[in-house]
mmCIF file of C-alpha atoms and ligand atoms in Angstrom:
data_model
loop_
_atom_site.group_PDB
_atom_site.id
_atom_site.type_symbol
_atom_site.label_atom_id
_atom_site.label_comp_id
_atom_site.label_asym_id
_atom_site.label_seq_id
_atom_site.Cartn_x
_atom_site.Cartn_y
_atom_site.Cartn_z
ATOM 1 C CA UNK A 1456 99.947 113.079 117.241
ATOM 2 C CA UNK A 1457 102.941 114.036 115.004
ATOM 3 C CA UNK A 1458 105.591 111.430 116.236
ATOM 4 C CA UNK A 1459 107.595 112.258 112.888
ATOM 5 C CA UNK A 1460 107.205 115.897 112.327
ATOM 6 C CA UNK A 1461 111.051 117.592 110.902
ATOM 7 C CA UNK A 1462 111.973 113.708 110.284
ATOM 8 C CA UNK A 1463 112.933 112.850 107.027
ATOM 9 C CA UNK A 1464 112.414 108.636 106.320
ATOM 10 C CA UNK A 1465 113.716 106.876 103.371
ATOM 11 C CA UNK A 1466 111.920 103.610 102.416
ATOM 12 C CA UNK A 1467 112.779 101.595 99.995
ATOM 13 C CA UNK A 1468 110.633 99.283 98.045
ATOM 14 C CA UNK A 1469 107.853 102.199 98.910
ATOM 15 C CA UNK A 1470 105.646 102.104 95.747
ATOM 16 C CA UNK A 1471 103.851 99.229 97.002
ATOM 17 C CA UNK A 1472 102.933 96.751 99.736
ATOM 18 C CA UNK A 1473 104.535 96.682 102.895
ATOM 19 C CA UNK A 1474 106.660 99.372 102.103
ATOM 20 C CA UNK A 1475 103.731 101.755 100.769
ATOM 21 C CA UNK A 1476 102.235 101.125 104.015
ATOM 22 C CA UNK A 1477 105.271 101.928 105.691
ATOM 23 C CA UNK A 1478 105.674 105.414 104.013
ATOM 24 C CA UNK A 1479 102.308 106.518 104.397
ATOM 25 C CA UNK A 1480 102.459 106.089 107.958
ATOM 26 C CA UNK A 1481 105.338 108.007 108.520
ATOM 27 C CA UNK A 1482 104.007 110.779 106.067
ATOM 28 C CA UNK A 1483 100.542 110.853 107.814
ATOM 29 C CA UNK A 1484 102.996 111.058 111.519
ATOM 30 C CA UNK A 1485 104.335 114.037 110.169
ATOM 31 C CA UNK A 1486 107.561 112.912 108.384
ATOM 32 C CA UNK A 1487 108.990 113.495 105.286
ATOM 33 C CA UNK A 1488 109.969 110.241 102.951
ATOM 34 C CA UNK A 1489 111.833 109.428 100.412
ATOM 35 C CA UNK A 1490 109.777 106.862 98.262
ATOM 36 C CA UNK A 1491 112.237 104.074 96.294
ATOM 37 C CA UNK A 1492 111.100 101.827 93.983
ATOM 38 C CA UNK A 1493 112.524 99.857 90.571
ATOM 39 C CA UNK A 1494 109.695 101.154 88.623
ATOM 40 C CA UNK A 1495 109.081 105.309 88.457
ATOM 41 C CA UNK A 1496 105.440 103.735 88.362
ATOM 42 C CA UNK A 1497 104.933 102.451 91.567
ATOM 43 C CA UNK A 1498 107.316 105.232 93.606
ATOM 44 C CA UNK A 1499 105.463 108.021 91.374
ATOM 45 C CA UNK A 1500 101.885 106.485 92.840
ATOM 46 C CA UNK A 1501 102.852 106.135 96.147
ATOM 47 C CA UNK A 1502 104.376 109.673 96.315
ATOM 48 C CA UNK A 1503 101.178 110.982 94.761
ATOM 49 C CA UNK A 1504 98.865 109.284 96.911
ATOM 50 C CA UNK A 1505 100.886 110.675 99.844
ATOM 51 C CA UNK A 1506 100.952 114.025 98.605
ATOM 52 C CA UNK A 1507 97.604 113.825 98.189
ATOM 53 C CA UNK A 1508 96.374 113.236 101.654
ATOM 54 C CA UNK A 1509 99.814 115.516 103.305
ATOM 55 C CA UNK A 1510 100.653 117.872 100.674
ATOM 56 C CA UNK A 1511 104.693 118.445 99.796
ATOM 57 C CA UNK A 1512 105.758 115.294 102.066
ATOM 58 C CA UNK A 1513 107.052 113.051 99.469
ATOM 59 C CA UNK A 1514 109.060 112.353 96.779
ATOM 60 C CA UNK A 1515 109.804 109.620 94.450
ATOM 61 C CA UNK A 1516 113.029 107.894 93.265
ATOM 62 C CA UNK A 1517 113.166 105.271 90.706
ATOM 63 C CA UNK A 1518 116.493 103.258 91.403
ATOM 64 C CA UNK A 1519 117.610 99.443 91.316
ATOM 65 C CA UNK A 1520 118.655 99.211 95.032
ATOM 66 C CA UNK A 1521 120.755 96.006 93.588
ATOM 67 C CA UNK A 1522 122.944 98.527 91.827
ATOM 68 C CA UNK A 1523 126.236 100.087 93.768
ATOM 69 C CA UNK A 1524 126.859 103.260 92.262
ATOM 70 C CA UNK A 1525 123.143 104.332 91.511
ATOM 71 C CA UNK A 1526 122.486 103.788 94.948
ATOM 72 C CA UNK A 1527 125.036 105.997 96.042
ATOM 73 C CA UNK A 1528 124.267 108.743 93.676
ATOM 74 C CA UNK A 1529 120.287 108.165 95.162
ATOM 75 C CA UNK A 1530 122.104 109.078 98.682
ATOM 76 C CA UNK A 1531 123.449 112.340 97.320
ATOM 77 C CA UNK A 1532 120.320 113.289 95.696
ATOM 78 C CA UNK A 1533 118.460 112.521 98.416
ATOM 79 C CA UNK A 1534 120.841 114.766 100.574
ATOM 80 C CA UNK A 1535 120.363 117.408 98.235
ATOM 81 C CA UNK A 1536 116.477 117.272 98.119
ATOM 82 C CA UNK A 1537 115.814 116.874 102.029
ATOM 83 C CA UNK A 1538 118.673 118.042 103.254
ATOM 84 C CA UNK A 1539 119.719 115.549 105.720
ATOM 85 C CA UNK A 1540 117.723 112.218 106.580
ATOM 86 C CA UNK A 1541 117.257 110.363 110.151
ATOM 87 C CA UNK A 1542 115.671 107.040 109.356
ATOM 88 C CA UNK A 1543 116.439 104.234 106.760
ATOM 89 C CA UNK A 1544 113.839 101.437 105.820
ATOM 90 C CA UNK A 1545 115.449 99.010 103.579
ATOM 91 C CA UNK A 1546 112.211 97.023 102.421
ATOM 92 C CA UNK A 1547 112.918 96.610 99.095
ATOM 93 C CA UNK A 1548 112.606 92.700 98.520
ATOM 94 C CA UNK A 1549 112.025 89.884 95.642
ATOM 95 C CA UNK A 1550 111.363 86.015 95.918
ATOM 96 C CA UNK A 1551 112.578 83.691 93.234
ATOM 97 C CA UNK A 1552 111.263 80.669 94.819
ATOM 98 C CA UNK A 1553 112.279 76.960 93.656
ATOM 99 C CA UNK A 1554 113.733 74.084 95.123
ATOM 100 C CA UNK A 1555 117.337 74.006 95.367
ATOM 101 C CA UNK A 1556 117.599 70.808 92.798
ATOM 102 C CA UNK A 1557 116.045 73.145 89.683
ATOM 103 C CA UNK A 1558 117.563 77.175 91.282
ATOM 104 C CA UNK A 1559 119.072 78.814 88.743
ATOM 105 C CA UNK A 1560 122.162 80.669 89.567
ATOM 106 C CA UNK A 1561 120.413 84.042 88.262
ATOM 107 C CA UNK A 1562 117.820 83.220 90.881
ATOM 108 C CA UNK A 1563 120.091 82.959 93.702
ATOM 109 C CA UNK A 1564 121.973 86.045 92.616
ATOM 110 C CA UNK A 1565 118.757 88.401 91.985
ATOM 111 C CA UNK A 1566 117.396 87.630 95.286
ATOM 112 C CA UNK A 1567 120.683 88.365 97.487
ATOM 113 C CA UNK A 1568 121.535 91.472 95.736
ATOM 114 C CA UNK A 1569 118.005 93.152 95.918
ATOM 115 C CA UNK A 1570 117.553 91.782 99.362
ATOM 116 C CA UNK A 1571 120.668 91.638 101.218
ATOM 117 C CA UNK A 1572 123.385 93.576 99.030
ATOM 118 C CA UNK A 1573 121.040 96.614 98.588
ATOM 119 C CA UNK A 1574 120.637 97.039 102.686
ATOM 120 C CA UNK A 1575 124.753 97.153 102.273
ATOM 121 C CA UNK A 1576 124.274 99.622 99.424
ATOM 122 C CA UNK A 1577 121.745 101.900 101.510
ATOM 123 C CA UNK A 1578 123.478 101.943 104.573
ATOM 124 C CA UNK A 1579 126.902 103.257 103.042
ATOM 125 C CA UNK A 1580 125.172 105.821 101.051
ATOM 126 C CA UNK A 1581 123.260 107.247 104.181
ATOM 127 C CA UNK A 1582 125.249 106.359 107.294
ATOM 128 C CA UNK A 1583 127.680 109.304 107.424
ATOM 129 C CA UNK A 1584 124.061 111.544 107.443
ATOM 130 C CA UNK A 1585 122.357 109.340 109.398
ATOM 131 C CA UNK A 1586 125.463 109.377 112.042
ATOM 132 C CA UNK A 1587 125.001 113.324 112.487
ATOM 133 C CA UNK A 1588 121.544 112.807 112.421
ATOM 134 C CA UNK A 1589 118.727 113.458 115.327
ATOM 135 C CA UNK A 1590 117.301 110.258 116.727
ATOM 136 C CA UNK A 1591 118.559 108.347 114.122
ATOM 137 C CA UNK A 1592 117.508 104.897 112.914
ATOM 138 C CA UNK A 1593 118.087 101.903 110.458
ATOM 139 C CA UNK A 1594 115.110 99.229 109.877
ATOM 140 C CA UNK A 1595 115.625 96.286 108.055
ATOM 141 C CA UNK A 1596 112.204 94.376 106.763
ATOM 142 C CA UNK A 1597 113.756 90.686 107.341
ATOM 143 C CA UNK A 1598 111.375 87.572 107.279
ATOM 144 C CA UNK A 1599 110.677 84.887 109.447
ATOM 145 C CA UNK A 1600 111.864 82.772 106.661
ATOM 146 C CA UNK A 1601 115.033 83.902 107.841
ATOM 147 C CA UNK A 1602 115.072 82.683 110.771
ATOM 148 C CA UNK A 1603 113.092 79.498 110.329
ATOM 149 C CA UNK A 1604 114.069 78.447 106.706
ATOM 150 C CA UNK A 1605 111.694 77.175 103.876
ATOM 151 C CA UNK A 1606 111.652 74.922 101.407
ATOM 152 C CA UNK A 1607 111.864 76.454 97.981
ATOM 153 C CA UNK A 1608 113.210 79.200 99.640
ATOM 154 C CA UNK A 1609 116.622 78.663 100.322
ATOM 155 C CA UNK A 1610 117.928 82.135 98.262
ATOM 156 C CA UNK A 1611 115.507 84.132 100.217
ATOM 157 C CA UNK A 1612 115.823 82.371 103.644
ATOM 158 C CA UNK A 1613 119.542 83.127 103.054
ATOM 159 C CA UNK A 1614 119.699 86.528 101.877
ATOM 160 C CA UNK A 1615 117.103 87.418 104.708
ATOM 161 C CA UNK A 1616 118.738 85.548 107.625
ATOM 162 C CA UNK A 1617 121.955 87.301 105.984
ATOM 163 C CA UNK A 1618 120.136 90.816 106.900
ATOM 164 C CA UNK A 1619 119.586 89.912 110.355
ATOM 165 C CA UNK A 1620 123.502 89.579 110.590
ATOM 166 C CA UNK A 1621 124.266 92.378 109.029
ATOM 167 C CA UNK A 1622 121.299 94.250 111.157
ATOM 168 C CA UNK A 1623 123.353 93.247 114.483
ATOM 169 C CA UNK A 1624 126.871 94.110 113.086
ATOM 170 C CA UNK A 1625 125.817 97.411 112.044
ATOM 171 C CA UNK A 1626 123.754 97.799 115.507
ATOM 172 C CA UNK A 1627 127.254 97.578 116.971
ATOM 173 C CA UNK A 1628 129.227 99.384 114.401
ATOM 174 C CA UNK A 1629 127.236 102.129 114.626
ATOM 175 C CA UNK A 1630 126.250 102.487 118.941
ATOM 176 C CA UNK A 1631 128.618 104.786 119.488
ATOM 177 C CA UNK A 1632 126.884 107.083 117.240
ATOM 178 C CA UNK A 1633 123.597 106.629 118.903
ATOM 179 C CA UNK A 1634 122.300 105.117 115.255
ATOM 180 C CA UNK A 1635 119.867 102.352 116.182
ATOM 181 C CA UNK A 1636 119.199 99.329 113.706
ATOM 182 C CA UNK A 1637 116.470 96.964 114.049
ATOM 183 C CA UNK A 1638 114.946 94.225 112.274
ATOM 184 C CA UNK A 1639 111.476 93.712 111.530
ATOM 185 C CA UNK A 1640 110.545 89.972 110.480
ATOM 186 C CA UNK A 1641 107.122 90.019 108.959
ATOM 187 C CA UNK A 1642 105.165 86.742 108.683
ATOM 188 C CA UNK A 1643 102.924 85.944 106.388
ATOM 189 C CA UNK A 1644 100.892 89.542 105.173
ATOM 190 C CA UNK A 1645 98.872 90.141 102.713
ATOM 191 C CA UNK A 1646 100.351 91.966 99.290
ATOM 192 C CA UNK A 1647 101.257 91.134 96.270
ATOM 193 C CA UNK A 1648 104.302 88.997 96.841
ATOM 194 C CA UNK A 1649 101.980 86.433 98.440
ATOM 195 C CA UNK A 1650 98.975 86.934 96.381
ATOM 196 C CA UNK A 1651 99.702 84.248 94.244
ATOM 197 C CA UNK A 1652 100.382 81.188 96.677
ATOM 198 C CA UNK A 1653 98.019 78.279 95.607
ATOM 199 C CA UNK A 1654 95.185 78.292 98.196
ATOM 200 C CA UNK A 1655 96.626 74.216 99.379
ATOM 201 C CA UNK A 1656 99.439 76.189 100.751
ATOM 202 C CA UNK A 1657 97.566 79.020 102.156
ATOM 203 C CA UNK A 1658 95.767 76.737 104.186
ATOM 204 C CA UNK A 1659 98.978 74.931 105.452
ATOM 205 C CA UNK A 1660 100.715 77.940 106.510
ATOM 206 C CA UNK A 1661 97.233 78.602 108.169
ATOM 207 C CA UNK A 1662 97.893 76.176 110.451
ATOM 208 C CA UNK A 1663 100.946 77.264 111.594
ATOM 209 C CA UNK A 1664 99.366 80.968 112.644
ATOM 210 C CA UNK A 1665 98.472 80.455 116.108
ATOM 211 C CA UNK A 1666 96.417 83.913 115.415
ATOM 212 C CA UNK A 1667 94.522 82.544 112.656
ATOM 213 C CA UNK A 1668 94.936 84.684 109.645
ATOM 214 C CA UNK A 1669 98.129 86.530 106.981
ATOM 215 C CA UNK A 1670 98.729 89.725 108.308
ATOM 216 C CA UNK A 1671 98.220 93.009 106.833
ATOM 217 C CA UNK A 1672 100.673 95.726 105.826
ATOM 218 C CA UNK A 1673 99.628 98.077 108.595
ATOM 219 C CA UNK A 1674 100.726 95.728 111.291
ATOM 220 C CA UNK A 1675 104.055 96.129 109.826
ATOM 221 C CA UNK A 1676 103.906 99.428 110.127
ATOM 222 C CA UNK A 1677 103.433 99.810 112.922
ATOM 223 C CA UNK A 1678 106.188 97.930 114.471
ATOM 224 C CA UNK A 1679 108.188 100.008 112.107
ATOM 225 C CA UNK A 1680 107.060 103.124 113.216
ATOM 226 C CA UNK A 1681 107.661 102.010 116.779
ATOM 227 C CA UNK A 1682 111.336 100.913 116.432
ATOM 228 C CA UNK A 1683 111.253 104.462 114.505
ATOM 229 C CA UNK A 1684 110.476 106.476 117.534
ATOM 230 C CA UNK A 1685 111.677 107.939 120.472
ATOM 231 C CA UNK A 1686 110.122 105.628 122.407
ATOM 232 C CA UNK A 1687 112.420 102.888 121.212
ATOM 233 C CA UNK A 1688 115.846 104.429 121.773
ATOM 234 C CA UNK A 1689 117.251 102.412 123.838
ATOM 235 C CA UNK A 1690 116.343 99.211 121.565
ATOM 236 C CA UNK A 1691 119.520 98.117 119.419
ATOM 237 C CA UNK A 1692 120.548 94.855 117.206
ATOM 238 C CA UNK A 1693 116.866 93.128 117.862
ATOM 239 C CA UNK A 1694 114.828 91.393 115.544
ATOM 240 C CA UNK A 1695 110.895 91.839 116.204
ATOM 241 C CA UNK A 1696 108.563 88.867 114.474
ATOM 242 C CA UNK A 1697 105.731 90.452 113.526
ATOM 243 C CA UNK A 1698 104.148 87.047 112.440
ATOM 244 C CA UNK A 1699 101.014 86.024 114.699
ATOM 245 C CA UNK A 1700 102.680 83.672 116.561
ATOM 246 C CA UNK A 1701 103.840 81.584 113.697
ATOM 247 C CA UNK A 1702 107.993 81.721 115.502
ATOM 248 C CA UNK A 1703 107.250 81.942 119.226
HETATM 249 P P1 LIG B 2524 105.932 93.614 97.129
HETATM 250 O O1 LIG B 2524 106.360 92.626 96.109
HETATM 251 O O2 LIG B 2524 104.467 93.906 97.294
HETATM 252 O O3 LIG B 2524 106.706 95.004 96.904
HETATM 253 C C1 LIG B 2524 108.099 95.008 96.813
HETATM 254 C C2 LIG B 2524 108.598 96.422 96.635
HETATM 255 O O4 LIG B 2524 110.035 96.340 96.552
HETATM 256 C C3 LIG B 2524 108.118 97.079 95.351
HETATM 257 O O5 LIG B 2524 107.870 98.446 95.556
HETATM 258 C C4 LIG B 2524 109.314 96.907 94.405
HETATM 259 O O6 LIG B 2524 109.441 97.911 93.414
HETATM 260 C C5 LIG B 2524 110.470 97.031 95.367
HETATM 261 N N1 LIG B 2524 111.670 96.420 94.829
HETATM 262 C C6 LIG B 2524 111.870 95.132 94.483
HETATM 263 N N2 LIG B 2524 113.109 94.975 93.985
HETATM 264 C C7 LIG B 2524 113.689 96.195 94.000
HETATM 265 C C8 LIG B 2524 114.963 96.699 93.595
HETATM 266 N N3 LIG B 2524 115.879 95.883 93.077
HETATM 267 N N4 LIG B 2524 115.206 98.004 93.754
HETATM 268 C C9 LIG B 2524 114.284 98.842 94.269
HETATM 269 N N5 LIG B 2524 113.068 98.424 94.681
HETATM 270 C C10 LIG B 2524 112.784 97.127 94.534
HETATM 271 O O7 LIG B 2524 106.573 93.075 98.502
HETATM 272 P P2 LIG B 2524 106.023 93.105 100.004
HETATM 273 O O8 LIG B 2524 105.442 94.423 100.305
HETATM 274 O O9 LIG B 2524 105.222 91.891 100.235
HETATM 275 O O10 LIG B 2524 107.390 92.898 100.802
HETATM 276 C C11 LIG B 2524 108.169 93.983 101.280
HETATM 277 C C12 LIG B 2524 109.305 93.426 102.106
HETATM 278 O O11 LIG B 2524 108.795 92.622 103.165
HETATM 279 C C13 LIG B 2524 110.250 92.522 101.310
HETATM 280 O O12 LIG B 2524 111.573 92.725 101.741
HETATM 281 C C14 LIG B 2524 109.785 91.145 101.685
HETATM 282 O O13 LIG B 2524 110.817 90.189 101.555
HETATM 283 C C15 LIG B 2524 109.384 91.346 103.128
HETATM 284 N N6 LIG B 2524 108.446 90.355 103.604
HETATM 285 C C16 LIG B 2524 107.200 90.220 103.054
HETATM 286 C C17 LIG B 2524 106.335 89.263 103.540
HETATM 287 C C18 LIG B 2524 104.961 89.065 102.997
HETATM 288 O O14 LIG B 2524 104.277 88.134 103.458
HETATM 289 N N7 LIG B 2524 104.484 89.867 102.062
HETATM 290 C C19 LIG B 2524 106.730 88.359 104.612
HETATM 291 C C20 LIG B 2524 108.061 88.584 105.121
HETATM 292 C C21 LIG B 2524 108.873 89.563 104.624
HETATM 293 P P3 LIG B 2524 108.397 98.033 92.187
HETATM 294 O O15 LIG B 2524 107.085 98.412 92.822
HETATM 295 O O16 LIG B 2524 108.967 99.125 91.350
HETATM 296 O O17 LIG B 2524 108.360 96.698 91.530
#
């Protein structure tokens, strides 16, 4: 089924992980994505590989989602290459974990400008299109940490409990225009940004899964995907822990 065909999906933080996942999934649903990424590496291999398996459906954009003014001159270009867009994904996200005693500011700073202040930067650049747009929808990839805290954590428990705020104020702000925006708090899943926890602490946050294992990228998809669809219309300002159990 083509849930997606003559949609056009920007994710960001597409060229690997969760967000790779994400944009192959809409591309093999019939969509067309925008792939964003810091590195032209990573966006340039995810486009490929989607390309590869549905032929002309994506294109890559190398651009600090951090950064203001590129990201609004990614919006236009965007515009200008797809025409118009109906869905957002901001996924683009870092950890710069460290107790709070020995945090540098730069720390602090990286984390809630990738993963807070470049949802902000997104969202202006797309949601005059996305406003006149068909079914239109903004998903923010948020974390449990955000909800539950962490130790070590406390830039990226902030800057993603910070998205879940701004993911209900624009859910509001933007109603009347019949733009959705969601939240999507991923557990613990399997990519790179938790590839390299020592295996002491895998097996405590084990413990805490009542389902038993990390997750994978696909089961983040496919909440995504859902909150993306028709199906979810009526669904507005809601954050959906995608965590096996771990915040029941
Ligand atoms: P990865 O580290 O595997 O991938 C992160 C992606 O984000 C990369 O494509 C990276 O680009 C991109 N990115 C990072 N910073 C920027 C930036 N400043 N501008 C543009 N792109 C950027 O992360 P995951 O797939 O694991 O995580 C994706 C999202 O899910 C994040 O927001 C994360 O916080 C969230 N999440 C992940 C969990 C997990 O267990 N993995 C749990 C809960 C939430 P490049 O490839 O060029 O480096």
């Amino acid at each position: 089924m083509q849930r997606f065909a003559g949609k056009t999906v920007v994710v960001t933080g597409g060229g690997r992980g969760i967000g790779g996942s994400i944009a192959m999934a809409f591309a093999a649903e019939g969509a067309k994505v925008a792939v964003v990424s810091r590195n032209e590496s990573s966006c340039g291999k995810t486009a490929g590989e989607i390309n590869l398996a549905f032929p002309g459906s994506a294109r890559a954009y190398a651009v600090d989602v951090a950064d203001h003014e590129a990201v609004q001159e990614l919006g236009k270009q965007i515009i200008a290459d797809f025409g118009t867009i109906n869905i957002l994904v901001n996924n683009a996200g870092v950890t710069r974990d460290g107790l709070l005693m020995r945090m540098k500011e730069e720390d602090w700073t990286t984390v809630l400008d990738t993963n807070l202040k470049g949802a902000f930067n997104t969202v202006k650049a797309f949601m005059r299109v996305l406003m006149k747009a068909e079914d239109p929808r903004i998903i923010n990839i948020a974390s449990v940490i955000g909800l539950i805290g962490n130790a070590g954590q406390a830039n990226y428990a902030a800057s993603k409990a910070g998205l879940i705020g701004f993911t209900k104020s624009i859910a509001r702000e933007l109603s009347g225009r019949h733009v959705t925006c969601n939240a999507v708090a991923p557990g613990f899943i399997t990519t790179d940004m938790t590839g390299d926890l020592p295996e002491k602490v895998r097996e405590e946050v084990l413990k805490n899964i009542p389902l038993g294992s990390f997750g994978t990228v696909e089961d983040i998809a496919a909440a995504v995907l859902f909150l993306a669809g028709k199906e979810a219309r009526y669904i507005t300002g809601q954050v959906l822990a995608v965590d096996g159990g771990m915040t029941m």
